[in-house]
PDB file of C-alpha atoms in Angstrom:
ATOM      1  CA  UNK F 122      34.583   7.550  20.651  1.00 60.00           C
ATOM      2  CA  UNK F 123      33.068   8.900  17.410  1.00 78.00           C
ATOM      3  CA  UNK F 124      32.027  11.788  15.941  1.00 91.00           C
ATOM      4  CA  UNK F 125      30.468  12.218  12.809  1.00 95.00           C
ATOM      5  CA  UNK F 126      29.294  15.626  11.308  1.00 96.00           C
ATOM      6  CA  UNK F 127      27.289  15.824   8.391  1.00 97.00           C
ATOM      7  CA  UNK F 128      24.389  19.040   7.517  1.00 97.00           C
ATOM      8  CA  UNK F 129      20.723  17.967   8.647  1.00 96.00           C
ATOM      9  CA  UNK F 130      18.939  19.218   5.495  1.00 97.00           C
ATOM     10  CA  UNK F 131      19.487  20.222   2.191  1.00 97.00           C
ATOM     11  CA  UNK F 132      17.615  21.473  -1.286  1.00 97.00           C
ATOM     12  CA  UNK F 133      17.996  21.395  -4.712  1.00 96.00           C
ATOM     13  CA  UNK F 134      16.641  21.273  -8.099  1.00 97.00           C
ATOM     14  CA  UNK F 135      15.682  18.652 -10.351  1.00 97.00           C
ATOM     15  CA  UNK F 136      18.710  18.250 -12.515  1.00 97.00           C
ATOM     16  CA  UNK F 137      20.930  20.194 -10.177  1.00 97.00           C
ATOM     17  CA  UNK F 138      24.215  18.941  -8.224  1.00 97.00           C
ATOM     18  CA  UNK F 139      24.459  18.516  -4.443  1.00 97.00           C
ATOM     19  CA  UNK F 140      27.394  17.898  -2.612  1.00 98.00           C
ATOM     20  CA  UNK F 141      26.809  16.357   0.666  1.00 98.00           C
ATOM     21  CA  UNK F 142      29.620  17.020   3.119  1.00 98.00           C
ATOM     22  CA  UNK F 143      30.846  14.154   6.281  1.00 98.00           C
ATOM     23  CA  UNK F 144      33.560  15.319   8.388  1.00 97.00           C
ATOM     24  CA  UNK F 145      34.451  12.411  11.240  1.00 96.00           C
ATOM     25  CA  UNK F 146      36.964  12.044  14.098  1.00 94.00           C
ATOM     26  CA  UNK F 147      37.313   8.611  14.971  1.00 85.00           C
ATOM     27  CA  UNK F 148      39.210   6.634  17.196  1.00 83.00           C
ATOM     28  CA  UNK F 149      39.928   4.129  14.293  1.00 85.00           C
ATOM     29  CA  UNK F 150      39.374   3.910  10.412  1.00 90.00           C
ATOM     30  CA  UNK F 151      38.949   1.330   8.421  1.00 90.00           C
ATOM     31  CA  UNK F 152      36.378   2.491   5.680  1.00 93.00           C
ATOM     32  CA  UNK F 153      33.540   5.079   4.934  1.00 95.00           C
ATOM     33  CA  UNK F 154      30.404   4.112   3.986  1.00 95.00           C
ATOM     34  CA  UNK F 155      27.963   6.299   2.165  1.00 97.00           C
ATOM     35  CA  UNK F 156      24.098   4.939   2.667  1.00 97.00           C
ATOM     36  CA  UNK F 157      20.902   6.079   0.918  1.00 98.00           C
ATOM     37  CA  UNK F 158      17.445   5.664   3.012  1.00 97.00           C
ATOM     38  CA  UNK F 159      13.924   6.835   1.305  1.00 97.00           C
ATOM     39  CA  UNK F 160      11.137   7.861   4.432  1.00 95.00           C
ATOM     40  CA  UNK F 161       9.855   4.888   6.480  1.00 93.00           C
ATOM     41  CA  UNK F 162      12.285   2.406   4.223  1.00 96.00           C
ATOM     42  CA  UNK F 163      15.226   0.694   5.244  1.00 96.00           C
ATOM     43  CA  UNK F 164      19.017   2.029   4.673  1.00 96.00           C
ATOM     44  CA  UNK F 165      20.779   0.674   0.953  1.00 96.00           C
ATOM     45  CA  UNK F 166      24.550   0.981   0.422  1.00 94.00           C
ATOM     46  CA  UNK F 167      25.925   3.141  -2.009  1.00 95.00           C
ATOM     47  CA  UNK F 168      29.505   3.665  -1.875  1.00 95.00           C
ATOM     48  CA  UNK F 169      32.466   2.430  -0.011  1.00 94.00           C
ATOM     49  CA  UNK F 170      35.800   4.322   0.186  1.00 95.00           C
ATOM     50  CA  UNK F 171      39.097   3.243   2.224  1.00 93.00           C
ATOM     51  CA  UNK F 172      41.511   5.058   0.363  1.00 94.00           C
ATOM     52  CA  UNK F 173      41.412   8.961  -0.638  1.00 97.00           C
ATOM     53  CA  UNK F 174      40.041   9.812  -3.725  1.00 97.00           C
ATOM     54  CA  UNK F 175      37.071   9.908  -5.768  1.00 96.00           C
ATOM     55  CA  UNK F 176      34.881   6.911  -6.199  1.00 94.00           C
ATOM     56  CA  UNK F 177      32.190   6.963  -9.364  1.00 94.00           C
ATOM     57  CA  UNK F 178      29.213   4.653  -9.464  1.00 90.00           C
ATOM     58  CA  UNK F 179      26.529   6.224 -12.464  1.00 94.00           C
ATOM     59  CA  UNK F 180      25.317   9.243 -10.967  1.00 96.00           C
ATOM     60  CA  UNK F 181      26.427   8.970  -7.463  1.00 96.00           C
ATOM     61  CA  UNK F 182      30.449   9.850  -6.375  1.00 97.00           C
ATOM     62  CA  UNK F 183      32.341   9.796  -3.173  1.00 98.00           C
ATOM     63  CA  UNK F 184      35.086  11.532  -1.972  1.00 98.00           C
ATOM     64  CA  UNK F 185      37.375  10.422   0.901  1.00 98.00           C
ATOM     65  CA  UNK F 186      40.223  12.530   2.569  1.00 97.00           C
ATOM     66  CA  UNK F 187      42.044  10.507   5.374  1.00 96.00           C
ATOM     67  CA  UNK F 188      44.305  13.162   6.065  1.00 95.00           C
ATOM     68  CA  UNK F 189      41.633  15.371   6.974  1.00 96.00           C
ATOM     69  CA  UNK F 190      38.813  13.097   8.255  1.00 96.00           C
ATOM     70  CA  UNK F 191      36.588  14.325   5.397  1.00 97.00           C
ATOM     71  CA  UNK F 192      34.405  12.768   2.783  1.00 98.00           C
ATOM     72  CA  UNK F 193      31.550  13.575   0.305  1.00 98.00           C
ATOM     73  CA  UNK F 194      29.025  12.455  -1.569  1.00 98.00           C
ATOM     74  CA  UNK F 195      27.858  13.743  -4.972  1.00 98.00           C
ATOM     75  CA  UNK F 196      25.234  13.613  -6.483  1.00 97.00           C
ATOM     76  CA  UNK F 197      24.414  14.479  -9.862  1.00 97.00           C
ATOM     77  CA  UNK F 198      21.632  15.115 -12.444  1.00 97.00           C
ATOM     78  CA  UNK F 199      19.135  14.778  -9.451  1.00 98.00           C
ATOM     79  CA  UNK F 200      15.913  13.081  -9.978  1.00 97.00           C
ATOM     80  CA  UNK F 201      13.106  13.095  -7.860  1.00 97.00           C
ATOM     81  CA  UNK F 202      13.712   9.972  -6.435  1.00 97.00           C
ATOM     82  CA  UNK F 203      16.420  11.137  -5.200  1.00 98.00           C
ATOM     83  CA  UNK F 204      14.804  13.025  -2.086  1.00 98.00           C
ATOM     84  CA  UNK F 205      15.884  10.705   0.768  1.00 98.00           C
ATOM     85  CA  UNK F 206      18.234  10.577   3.998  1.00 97.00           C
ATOM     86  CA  UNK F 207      22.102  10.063   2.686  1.00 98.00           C
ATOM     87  CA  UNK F 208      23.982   8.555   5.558  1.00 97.00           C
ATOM     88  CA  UNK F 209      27.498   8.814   6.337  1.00 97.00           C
ATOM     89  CA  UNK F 210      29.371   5.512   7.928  1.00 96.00           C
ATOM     90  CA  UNK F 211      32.644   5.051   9.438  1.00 94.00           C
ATOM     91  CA  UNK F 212      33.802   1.351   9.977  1.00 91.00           C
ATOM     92  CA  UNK F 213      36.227   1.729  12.779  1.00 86.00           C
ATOM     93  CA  UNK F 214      39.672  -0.746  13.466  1.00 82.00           C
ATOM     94  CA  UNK F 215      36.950  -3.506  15.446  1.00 80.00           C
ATOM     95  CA  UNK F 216      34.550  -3.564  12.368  1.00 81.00           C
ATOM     96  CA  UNK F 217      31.676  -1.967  13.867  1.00 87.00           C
ATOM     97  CA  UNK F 218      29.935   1.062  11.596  1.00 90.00           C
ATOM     98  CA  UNK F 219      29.584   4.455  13.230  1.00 93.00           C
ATOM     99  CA  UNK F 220      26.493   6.518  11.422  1.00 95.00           C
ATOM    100  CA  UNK F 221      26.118  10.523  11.436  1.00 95.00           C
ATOM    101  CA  UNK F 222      22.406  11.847  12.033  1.00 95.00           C
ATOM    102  CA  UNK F 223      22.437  11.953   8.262  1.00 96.00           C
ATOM    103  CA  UNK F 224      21.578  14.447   5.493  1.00 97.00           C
ATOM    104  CA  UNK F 225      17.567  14.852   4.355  1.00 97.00           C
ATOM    105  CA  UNK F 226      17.822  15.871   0.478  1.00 98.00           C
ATOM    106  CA  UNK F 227      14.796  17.252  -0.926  1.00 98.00           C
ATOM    107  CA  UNK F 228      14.716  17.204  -4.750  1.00 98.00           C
ATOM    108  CA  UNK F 229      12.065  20.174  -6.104  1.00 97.00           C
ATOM    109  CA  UNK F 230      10.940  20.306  -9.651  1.00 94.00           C
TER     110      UNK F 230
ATOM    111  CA  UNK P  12      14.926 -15.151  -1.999  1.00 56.00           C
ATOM    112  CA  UNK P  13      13.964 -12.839   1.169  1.00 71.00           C
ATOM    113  CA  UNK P  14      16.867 -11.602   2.133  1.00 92.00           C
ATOM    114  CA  UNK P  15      16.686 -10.446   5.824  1.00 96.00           C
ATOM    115  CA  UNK P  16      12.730 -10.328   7.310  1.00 96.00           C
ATOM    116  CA  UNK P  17      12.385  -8.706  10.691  1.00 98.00           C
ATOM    117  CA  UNK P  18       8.450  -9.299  12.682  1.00 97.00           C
ATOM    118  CA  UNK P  19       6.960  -8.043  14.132  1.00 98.00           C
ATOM    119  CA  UNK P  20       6.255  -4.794  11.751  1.00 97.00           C
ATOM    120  CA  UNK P  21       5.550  -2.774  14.463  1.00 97.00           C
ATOM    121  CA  UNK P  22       4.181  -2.882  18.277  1.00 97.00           C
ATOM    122  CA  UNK P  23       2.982  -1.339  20.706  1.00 97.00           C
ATOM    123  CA  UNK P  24       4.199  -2.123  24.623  1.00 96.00           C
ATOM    124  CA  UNK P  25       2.921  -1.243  28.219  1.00 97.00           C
ATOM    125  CA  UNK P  26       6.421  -0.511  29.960  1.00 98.00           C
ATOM    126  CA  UNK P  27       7.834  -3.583  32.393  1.00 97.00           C
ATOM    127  CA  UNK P  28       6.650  -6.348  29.590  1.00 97.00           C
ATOM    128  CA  UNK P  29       9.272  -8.543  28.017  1.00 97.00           C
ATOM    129  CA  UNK P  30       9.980  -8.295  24.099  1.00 97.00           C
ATOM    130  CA  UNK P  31      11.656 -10.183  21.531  1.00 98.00           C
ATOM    131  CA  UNK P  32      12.130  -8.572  17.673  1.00 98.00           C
ATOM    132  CA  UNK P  33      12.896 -11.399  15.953  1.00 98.00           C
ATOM    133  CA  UNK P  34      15.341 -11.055  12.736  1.00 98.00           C
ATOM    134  CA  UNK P  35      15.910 -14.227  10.198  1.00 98.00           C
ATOM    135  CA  UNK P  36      18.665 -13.887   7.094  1.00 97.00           C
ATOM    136  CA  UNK P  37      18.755 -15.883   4.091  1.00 95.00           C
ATOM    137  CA  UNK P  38      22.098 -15.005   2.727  1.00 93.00           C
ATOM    138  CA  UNK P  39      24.304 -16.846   4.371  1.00 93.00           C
ATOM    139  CA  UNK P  40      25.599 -13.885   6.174  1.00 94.00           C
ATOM    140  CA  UNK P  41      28.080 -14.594   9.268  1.00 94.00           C
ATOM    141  CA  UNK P  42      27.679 -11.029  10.695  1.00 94.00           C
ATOM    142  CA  UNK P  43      24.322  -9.636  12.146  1.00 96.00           C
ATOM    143  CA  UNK P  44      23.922  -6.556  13.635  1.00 96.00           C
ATOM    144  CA  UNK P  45      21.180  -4.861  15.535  1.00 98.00           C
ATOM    145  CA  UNK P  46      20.449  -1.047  15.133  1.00 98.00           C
ATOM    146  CA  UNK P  47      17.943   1.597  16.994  1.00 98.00           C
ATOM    147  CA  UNK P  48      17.460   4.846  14.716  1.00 97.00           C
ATOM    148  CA  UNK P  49      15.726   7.878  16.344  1.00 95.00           C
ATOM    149  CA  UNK P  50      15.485  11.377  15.085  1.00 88.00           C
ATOM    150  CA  UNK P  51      18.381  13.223  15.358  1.00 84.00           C
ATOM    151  CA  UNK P  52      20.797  10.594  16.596  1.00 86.00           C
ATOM    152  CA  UNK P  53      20.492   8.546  13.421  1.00 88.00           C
ATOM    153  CA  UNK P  54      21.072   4.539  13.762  1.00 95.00           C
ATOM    154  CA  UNK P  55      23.214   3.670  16.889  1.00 96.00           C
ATOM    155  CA  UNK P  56      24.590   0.170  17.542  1.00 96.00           C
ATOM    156  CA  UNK P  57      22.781  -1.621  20.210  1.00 97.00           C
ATOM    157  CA  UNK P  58      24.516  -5.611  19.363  1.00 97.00           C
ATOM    158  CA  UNK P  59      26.528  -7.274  17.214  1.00 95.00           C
ATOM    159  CA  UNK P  60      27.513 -10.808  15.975  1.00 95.00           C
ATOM    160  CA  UNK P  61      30.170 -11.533  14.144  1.00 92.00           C
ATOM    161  CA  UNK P  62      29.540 -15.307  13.788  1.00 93.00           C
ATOM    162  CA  UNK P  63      27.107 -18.043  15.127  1.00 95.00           C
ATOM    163  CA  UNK P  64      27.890 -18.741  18.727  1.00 95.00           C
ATOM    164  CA  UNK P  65      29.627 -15.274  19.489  1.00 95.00           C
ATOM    165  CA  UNK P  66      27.946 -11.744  20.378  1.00 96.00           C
ATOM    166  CA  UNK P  67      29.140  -8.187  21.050  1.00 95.00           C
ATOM    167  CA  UNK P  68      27.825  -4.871  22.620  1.00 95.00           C
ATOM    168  CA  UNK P  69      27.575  -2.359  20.723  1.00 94.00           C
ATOM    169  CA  UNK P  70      27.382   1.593  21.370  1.00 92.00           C
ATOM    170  CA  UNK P  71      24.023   1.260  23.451  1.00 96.00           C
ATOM    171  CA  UNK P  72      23.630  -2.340  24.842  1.00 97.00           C
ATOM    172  CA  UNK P  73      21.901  -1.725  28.228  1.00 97.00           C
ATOM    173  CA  UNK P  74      18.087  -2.585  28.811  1.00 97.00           C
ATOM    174  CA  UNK P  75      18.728  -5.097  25.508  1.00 98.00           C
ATOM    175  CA  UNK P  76      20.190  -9.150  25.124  1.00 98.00           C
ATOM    176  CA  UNK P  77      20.934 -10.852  22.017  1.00 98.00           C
ATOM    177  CA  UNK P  78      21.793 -14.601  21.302  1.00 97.00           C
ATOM    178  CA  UNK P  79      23.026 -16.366  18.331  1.00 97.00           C
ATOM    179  CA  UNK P  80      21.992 -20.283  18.068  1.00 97.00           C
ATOM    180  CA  UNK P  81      22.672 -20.628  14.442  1.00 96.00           C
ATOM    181  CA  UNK P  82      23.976 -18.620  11.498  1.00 96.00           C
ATOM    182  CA  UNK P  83      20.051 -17.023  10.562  1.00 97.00           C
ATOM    183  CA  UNK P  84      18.695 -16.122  13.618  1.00 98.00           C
ATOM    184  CA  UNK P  85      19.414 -12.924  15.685  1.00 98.00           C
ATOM    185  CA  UNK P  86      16.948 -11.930  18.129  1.00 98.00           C
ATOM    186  CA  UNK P  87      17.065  -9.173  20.387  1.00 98.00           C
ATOM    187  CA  UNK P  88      14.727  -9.300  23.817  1.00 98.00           C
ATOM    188  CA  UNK P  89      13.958  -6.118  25.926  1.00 98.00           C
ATOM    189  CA  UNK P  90      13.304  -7.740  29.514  1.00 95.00           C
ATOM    190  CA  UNK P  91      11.865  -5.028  30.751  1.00 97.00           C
ATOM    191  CA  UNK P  92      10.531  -2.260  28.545  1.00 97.00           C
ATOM    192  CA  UNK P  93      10.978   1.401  29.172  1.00 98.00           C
ATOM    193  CA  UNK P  94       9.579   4.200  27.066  1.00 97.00           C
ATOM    194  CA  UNK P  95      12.989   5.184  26.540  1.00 97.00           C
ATOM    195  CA  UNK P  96      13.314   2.021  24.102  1.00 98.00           C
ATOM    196  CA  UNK P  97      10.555   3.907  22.099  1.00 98.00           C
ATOM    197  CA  UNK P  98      12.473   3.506  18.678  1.00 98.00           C
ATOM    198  CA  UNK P  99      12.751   2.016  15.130  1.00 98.00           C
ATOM    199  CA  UNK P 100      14.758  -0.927  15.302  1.00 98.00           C
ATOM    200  CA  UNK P 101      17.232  -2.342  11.913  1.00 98.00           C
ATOM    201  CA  UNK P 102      18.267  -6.035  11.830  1.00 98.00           C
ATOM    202  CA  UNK P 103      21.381  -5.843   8.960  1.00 97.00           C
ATOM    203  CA  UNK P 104      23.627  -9.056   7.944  1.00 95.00           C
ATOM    204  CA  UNK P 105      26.788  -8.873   6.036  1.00 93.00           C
ATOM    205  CA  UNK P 106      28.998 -11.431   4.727  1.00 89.00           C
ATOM    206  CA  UNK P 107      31.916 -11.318   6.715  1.00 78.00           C
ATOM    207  CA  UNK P 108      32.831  -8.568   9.172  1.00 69.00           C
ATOM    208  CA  UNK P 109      35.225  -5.783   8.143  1.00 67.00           C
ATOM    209  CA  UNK P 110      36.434  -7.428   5.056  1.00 68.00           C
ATOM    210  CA  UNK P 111      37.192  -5.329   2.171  1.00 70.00           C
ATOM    211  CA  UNK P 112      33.135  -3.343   1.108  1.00 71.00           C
ATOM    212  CA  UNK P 113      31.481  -5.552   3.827  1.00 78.00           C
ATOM    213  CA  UNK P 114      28.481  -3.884   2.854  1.00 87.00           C
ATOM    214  CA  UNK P 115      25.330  -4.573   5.080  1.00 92.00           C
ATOM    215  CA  UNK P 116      22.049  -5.367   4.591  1.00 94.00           C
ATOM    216  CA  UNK P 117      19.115  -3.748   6.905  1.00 96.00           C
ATOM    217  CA  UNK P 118      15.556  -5.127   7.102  1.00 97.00           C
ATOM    218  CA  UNK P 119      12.563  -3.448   7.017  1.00 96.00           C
ATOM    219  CA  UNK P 120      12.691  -2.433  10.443  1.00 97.00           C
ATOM    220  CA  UNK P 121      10.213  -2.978  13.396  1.00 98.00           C
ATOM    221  CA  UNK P 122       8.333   0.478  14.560  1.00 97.00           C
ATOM    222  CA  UNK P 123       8.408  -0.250  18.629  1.00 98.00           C
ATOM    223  CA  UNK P 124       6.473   2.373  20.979  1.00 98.00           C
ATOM    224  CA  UNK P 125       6.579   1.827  24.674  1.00 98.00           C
ATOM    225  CA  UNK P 126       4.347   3.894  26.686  1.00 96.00           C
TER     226      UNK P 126
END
């Protein structure tokens, strides 16, 4: 089975940092997905990691511990738009995406 | 180009009445996937194809059917409607399963109350 942990809510500031946390226990690996979704809209990638470390795309980084079954996302110099569901994916060893409850970021002026 | 569309937008169904969402992909995609997303429980796996011709369950397959006649087409029929079904449902496509980013693609969704 899977099990994929990530906070339900979290605020910050316009121009702030968040770090959004995803801790999983899977029975396979083969990938973490990061996924942004905006109310009512449907989910957009963002970031793909199979191997630890940090990946950088623009504003938006993700982190990926194997080791540990851990990843983040970060986000930086928030923006407005940024207030949406972040959800975390893990692509297990028969392809298929597993997706936490996901993380509702709201971005206040 | 439309990329996936997924009708209807959203419905409303007296329980025991039959249902098809239908979901159409212009990409070329050989996977399809169907997703339900409630509140709390975020999107759960319901079907899966991985290429025209071939299906899969996913993590919640009971109450739905899929088929998969050609590569752009992926309906999924509720035979008998419960309000348990009460949900949002995603179509996504991606290229090829599990292959390197393999990054999906969701529709708009369909908005599907059962009462």
């Amino acid at each position: 089975g899977q099990n994929i942990d990530q906070p339900t809510e979290m605020t910050a500031t316009e121009g702030a940092i968040v770090q959004i946390n995803c801790t999983y226990q899977t029975s396979g690996f083969n990938g973490l997905f990061w996924y942004q979704q905006h109310a009512g809209e449907a989910p957009t990638f963002l970031s793909y990691n199979v191997l630890d470390g940090l990946e950088e795309k623009g504003r938006f980084s993700s982190f990926l511990s194997r080791s540990k079954g851990y990843s983040y996302l970060l986000l930086k110099e928030l923006q407005m738009k940024d207030s949406a569901s972040y959800l975390c994916a893990v692509r297990d060893n028969d392809y298929k995406l597993s997706f936490g409850a996901g993380t509702t970021v709201t971005v206040r002026a | 180009i439309a990329g996936i569309t997924q009708a209807p937008t959203s419905q409303i169904l007296a329980a025991g009445r039959r249902m098809t969402l239908r979901c159409t992909q212009d990409m070329r995609h050989n996977a399809m996937y169907w997703y339900r997303q409630d509140l709390g429980l975020g999107l759960r796996l319901i079907h899966y194809s991985n290429t025209a011709g071939t299906t899969g369950k996913g993590e919640v397959p009971d109450g739905y059917s899929v088929s998969r006649a050609n590569t752009d087409d992926f309906p999924l029929t509720l035979a008998s409607a419960v309000p348990s079904q009460t949900s949002v449902y995603f179509c996504a496509s991606s290229e090829v399963a599990g292959i390197g980013a393999d990054t999906q693609y969701f529709g708009p969704g369909t908005r599907l109350t059962v009462l």
